[in-house]
mmCIF file of C-alpha atoms in Angstrom:
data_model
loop_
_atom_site.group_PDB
_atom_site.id
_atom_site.type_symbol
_atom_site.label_atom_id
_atom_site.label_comp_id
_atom_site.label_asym_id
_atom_site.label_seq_id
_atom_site.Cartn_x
_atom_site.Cartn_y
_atom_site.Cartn_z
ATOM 1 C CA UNK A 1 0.000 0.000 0.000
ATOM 2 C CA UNK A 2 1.536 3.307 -0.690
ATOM 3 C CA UNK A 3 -0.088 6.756 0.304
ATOM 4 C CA UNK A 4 0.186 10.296 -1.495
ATOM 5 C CA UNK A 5 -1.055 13.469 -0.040
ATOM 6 C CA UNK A 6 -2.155 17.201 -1.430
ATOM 7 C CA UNK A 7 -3.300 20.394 -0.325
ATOM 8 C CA UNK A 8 -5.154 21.950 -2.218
ATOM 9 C CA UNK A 9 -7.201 25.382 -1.596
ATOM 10 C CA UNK A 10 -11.101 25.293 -1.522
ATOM 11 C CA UNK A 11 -11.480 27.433 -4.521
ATOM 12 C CA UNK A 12 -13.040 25.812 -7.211
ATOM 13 C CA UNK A 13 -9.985 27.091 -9.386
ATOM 14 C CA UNK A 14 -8.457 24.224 -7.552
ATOM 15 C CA UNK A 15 -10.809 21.569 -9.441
ATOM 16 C CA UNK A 16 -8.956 21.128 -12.179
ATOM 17 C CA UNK A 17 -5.441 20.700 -10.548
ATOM 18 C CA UNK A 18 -7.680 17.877 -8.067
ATOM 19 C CA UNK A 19 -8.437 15.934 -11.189
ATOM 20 C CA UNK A 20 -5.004 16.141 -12.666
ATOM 21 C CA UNK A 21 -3.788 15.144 -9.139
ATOM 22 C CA UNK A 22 -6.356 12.129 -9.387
ATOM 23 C CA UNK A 23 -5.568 10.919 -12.579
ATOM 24 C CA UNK A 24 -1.737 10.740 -12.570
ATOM 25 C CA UNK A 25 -2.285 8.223 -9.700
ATOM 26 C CA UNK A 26 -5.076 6.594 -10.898
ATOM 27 C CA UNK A 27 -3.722 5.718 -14.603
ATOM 28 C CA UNK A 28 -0.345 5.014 -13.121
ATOM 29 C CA UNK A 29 -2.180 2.850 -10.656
ATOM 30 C CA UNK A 30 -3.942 0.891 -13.297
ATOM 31 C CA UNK A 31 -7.373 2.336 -13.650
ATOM 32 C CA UNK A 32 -8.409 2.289 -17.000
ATOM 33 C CA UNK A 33 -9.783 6.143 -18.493
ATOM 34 C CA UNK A 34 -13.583 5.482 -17.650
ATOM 35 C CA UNK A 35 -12.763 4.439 -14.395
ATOM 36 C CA UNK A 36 -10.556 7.327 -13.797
ATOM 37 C CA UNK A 37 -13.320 9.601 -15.183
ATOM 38 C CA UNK A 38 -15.994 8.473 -13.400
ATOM 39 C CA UNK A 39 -13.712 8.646 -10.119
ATOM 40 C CA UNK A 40 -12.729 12.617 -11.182
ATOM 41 C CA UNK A 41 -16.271 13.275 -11.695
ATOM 42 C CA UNK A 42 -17.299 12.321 -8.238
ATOM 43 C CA UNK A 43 -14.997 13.640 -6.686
ATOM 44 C CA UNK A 44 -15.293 17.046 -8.419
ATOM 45 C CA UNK A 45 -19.101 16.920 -7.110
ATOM 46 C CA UNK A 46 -18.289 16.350 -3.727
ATOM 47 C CA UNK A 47 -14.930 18.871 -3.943
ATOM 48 C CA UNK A 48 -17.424 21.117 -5.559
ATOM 49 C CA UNK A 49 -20.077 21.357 -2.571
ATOM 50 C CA UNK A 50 -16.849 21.350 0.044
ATOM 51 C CA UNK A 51 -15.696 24.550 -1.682
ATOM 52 C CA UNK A 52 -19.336 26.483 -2.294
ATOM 53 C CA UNK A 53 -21.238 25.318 -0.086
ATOM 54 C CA UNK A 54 -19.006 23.772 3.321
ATOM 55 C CA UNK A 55 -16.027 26.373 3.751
ATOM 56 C CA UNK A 56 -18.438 29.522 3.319
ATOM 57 C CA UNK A 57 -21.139 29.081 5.202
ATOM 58 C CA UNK A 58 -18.512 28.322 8.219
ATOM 59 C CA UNK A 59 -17.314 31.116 7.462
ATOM 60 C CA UNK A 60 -14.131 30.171 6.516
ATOM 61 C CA UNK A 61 -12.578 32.132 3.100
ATOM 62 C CA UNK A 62 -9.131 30.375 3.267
ATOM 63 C CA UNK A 63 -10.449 26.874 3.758
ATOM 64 C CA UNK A 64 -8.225 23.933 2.227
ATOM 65 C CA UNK A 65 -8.718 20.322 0.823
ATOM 66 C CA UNK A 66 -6.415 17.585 1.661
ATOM 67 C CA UNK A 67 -6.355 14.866 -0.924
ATOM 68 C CA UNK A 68 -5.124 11.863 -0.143
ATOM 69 C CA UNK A 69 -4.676 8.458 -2.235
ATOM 70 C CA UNK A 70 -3.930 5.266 -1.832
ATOM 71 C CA UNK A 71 -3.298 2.274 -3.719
ATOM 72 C CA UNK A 72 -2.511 -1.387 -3.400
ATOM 73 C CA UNK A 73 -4.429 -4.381 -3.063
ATOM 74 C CA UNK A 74 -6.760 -4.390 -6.440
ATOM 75 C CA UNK A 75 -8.400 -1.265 -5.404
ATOM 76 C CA UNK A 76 -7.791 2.796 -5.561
ATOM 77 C CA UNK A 77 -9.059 5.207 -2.517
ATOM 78 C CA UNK A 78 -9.245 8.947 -2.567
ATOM 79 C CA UNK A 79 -10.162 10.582 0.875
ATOM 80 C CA UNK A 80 -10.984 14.682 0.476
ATOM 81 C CA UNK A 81 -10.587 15.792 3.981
ATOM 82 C CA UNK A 82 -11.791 19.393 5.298
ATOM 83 C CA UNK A 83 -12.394 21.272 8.243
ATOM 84 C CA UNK A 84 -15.897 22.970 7.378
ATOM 85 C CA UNK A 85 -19.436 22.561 8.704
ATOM 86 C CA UNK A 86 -20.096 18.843 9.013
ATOM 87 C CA UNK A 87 -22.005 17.482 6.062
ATOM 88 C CA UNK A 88 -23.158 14.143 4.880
ATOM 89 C CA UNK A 89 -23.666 13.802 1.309
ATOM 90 C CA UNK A 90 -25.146 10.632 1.876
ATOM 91 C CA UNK A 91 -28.319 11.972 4.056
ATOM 92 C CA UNK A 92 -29.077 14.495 1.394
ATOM 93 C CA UNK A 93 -31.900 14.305 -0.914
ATOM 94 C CA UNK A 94 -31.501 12.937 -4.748
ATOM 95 C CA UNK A 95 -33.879 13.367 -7.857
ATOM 96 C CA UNK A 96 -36.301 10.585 -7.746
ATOM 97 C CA UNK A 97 -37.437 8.766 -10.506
ATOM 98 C CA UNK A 98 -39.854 10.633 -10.957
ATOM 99 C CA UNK A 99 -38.328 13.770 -11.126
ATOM 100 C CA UNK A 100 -35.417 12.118 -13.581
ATOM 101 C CA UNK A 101 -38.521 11.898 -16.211
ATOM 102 C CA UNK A 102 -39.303 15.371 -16.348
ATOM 103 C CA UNK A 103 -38.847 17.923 -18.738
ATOM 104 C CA UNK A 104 -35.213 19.281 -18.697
ATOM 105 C CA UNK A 105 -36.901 23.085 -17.917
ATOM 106 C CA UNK A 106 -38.738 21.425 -14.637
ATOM 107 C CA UNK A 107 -35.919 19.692 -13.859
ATOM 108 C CA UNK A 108 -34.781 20.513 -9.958
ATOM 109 C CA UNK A 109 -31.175 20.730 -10.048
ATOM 110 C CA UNK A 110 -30.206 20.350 -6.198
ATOM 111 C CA UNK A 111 -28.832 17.219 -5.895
ATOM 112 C CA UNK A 112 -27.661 16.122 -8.667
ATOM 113 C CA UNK A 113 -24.136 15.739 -8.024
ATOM 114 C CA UNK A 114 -24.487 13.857 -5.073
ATOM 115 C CA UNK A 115 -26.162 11.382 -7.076
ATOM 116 C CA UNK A 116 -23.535 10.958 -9.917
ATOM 117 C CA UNK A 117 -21.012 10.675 -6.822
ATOM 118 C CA UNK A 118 -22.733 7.570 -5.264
ATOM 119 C CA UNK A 119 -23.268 6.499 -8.962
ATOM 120 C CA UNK A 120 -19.957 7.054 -10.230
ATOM 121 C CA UNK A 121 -17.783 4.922 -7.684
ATOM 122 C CA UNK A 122 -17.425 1.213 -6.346
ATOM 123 C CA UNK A 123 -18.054 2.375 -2.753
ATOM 124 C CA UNK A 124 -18.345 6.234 -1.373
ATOM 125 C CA UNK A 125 -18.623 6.956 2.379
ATOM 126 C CA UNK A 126 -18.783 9.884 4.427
ATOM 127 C CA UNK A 127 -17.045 9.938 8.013
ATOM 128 C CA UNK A 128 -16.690 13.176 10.332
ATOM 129 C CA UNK A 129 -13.894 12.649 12.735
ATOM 130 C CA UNK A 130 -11.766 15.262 14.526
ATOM 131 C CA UNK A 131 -13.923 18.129 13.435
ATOM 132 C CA UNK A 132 -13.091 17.215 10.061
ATOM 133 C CA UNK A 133 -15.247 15.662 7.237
ATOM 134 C CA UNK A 134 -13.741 12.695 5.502
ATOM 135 C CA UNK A 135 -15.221 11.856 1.892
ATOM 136 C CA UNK A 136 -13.906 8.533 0.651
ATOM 137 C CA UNK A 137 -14.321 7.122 -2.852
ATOM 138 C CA UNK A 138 -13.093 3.782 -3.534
ATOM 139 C CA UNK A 139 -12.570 2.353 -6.996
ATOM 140 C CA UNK A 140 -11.434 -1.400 -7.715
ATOM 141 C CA UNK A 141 -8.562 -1.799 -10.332
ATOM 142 C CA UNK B 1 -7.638 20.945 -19.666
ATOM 143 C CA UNK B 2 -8.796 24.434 -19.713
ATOM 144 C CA UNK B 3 -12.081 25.151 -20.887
ATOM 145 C CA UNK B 4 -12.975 27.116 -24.137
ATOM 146 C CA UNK B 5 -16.346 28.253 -25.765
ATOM 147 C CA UNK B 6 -17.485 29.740 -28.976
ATOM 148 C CA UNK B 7 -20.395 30.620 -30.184
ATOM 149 C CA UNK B 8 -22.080 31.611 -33.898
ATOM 150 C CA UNK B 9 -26.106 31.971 -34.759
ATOM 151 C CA UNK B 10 -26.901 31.478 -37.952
ATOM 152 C CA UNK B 11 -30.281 31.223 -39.993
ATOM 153 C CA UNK B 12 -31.675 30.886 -36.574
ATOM 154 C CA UNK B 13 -29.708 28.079 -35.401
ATOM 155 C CA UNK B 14 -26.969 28.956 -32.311
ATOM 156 C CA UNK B 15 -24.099 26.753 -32.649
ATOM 157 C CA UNK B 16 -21.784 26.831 -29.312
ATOM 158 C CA UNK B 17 -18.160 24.615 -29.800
ATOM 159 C CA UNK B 18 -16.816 23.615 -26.653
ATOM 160 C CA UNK B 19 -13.625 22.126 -25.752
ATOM 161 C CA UNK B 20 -11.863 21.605 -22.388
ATOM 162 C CA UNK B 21 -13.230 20.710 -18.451
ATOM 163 C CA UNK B 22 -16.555 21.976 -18.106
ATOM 164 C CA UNK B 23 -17.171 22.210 -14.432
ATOM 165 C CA UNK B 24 -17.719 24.670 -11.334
ATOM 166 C CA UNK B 25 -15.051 26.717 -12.300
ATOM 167 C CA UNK B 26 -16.085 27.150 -16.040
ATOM 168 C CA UNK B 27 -19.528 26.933 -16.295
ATOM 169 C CA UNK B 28 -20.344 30.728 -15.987
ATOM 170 C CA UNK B 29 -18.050 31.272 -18.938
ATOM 171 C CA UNK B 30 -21.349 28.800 -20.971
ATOM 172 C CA UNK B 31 -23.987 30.436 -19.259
ATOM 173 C CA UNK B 32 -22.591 34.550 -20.307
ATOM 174 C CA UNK B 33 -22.869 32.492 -24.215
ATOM 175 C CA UNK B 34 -26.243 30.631 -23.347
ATOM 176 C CA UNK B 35 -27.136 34.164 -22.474
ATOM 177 C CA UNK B 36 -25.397 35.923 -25.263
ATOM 178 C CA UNK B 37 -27.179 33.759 -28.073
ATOM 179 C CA UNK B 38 -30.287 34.172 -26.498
ATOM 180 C CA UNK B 39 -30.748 37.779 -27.710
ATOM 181 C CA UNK B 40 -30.971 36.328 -30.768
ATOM 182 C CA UNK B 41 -33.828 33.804 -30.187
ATOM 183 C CA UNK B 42 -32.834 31.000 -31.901
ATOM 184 C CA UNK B 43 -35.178 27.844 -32.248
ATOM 185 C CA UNK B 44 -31.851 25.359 -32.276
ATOM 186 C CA UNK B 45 -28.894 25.057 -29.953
ATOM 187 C CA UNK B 46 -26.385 22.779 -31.294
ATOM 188 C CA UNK B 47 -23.268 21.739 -28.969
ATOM 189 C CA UNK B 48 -20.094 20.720 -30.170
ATOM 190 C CA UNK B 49 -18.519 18.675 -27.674
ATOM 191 C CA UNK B 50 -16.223 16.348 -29.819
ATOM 192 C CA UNK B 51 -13.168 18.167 -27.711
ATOM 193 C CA UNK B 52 -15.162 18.259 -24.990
ATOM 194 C CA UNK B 53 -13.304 15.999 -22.305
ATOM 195 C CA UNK B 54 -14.956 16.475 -19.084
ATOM 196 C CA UNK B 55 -18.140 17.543 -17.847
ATOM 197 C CA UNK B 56 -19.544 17.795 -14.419
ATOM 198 C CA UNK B 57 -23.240 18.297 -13.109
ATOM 199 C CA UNK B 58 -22.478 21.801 -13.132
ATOM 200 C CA UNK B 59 -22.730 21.477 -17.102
ATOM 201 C CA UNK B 60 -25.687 19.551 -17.098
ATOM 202 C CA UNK B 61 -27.253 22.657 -15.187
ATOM 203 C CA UNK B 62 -26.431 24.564 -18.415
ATOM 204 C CA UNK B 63 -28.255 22.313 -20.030
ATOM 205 C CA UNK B 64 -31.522 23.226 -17.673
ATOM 206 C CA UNK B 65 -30.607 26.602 -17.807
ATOM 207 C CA UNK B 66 -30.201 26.912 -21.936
ATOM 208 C CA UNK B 67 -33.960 25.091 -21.971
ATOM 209 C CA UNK B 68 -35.204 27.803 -19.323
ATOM 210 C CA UNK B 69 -33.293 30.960 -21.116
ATOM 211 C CA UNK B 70 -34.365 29.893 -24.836
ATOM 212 C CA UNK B 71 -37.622 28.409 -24.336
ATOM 213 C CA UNK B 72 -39.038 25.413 -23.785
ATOM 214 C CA UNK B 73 -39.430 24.411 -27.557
ATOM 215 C CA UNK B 74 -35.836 24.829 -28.415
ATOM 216 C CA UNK B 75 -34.503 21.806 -29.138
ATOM 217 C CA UNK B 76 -30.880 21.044 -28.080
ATOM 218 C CA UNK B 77 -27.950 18.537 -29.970
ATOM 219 C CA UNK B 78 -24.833 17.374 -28.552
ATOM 220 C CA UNK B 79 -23.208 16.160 -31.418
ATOM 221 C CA UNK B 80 -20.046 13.990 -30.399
ATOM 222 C CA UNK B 81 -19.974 13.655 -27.048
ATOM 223 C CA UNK B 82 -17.511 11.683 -25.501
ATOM 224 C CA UNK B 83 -18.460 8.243 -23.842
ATOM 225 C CA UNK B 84 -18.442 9.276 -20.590
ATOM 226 C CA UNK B 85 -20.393 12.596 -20.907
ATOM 227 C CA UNK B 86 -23.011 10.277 -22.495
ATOM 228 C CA UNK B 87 -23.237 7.998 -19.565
ATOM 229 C CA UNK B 88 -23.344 11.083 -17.181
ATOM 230 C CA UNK B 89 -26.625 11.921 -19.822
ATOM 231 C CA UNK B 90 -28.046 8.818 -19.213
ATOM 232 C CA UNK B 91 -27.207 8.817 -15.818
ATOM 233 C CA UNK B 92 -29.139 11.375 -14.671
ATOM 234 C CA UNK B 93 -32.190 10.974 -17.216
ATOM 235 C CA UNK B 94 -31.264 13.906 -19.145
ATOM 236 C CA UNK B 95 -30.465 11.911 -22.383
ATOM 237 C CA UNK B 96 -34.411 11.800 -22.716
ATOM 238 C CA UNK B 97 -34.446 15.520 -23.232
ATOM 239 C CA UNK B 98 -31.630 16.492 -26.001
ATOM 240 C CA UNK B 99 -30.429 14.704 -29.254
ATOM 241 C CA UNK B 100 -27.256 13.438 -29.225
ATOM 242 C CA UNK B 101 -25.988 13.044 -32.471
ATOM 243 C CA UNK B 102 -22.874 12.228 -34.465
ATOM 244 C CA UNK B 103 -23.315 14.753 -37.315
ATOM 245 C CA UNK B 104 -25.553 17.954 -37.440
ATOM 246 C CA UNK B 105 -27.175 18.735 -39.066
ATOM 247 C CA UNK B 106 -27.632 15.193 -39.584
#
């Protein structure tokens, strides 16, 4: 098992640099380029919320994002760590079926990214330990 | 990669070419042409995404927001996509309301 770790700032100028981040270790890793998408999309939903949504209404303007990833063992896991306002993804709401079949125009937008991050991974979990949230995506290689 | 848009209305139709990451950090730069081609009410908005390389939900909400800013009978074509922009599409059950196509116009 071998560990890498990056801070990054919770600005979503940071995204891209996250994904690039991501990617080196995932290819290198053995992820194939749909895996590693899917994997860069989650997490930039999740990294996404941390940075508009987590860090300001704390109150916090020079909030950070530690990435860290580790590999070994068939399998690939990214943790996003911060320090905002705790938040679990996984006890927000997501379109229902129902609301999937709508016209585009009626459409409501709030949660849609948490859905493609569940969606988009072979196991996501949320932990909040130390005043910090932990957001762990885990992708078998 | 760094995101990029264009955009062109002709005879009606607005044609945007994108190319790049389309998320959080580059989605306003679609909306200010969503908004720009608008003045021009245009009954088709065609998307070229063949360069496109990544897109997060924050460009599917340009997709909502191009349906609510040009009206409701505006049809919209993503001609190109890449496989994984098509499975976020069909993903989220917005596949059902734009035409993705190889050529346009076809």
């Amino acid at each position: 098992m071998s560990t890498e770790t990056q801070l990054f700032e919770a600005s979503v100028d940071a995204l891209e640099p996250i994904r690039d981040f991501v990617t080196e270790k995932s290819i290198a890793a053995g992820a194939d380029n749909k895996k590693n998408y899917m994997l860069c999309l989650a997490i930039d939903e999740i990294a996404t919320n941390i940075m508009r949504y987590g860090y300001p209404r704390a109150g916090i303007s020079d909030g950070v994002i530690n990435v860290s990833i580790t590999t070994g063992n068939g399998s690939l896991t990214v943790v996003l760590e911060d320090s905002a306002m705790p938040f679990n993804p996984l006890e927000q709401s997501v379109p229902t079926e129902e609301d999937m079949s709508k016209p585009l125009e009626e459409r409501p937008i709030g949660g849609l990214g948490i859905m493609l991050a569940k969606q988009s991974v072979d196991e996501y979990k949320y932990e909040f330990i130390g005043n910090k949230n932990r957001n762990i995506f885990i992708i078998n290689i | 990669m760094s995101f990029s848009i264009t955009s062109e209305v002709t005879d009606g139709i607005a044609k945007l070419t994108l190319a790049g990451s389309l998320d959080s950090s580059s989605a306003s730069q679609m909306q200010a042409e969503i908004q720009k081609v608008a003045e021009q009410a245009p009954t088709e908005l065609v998307l070229y995404t063949k360069e496109l390389s990544f897109m997060s939900s924050a460009g599917l909400r340009m997709l909502v927001f191009a349906k609510q800013k040009l009206g409701t009978a505006v049809q919209i074509y993503i001609v190109e996509p890449q496989a994984q922009i098509v499975d976020t599409l069909q993903m989220t059950g917005i596949i059902h309301s734009v035409h993705v196509v190889d050529t346009y116009p076809a």
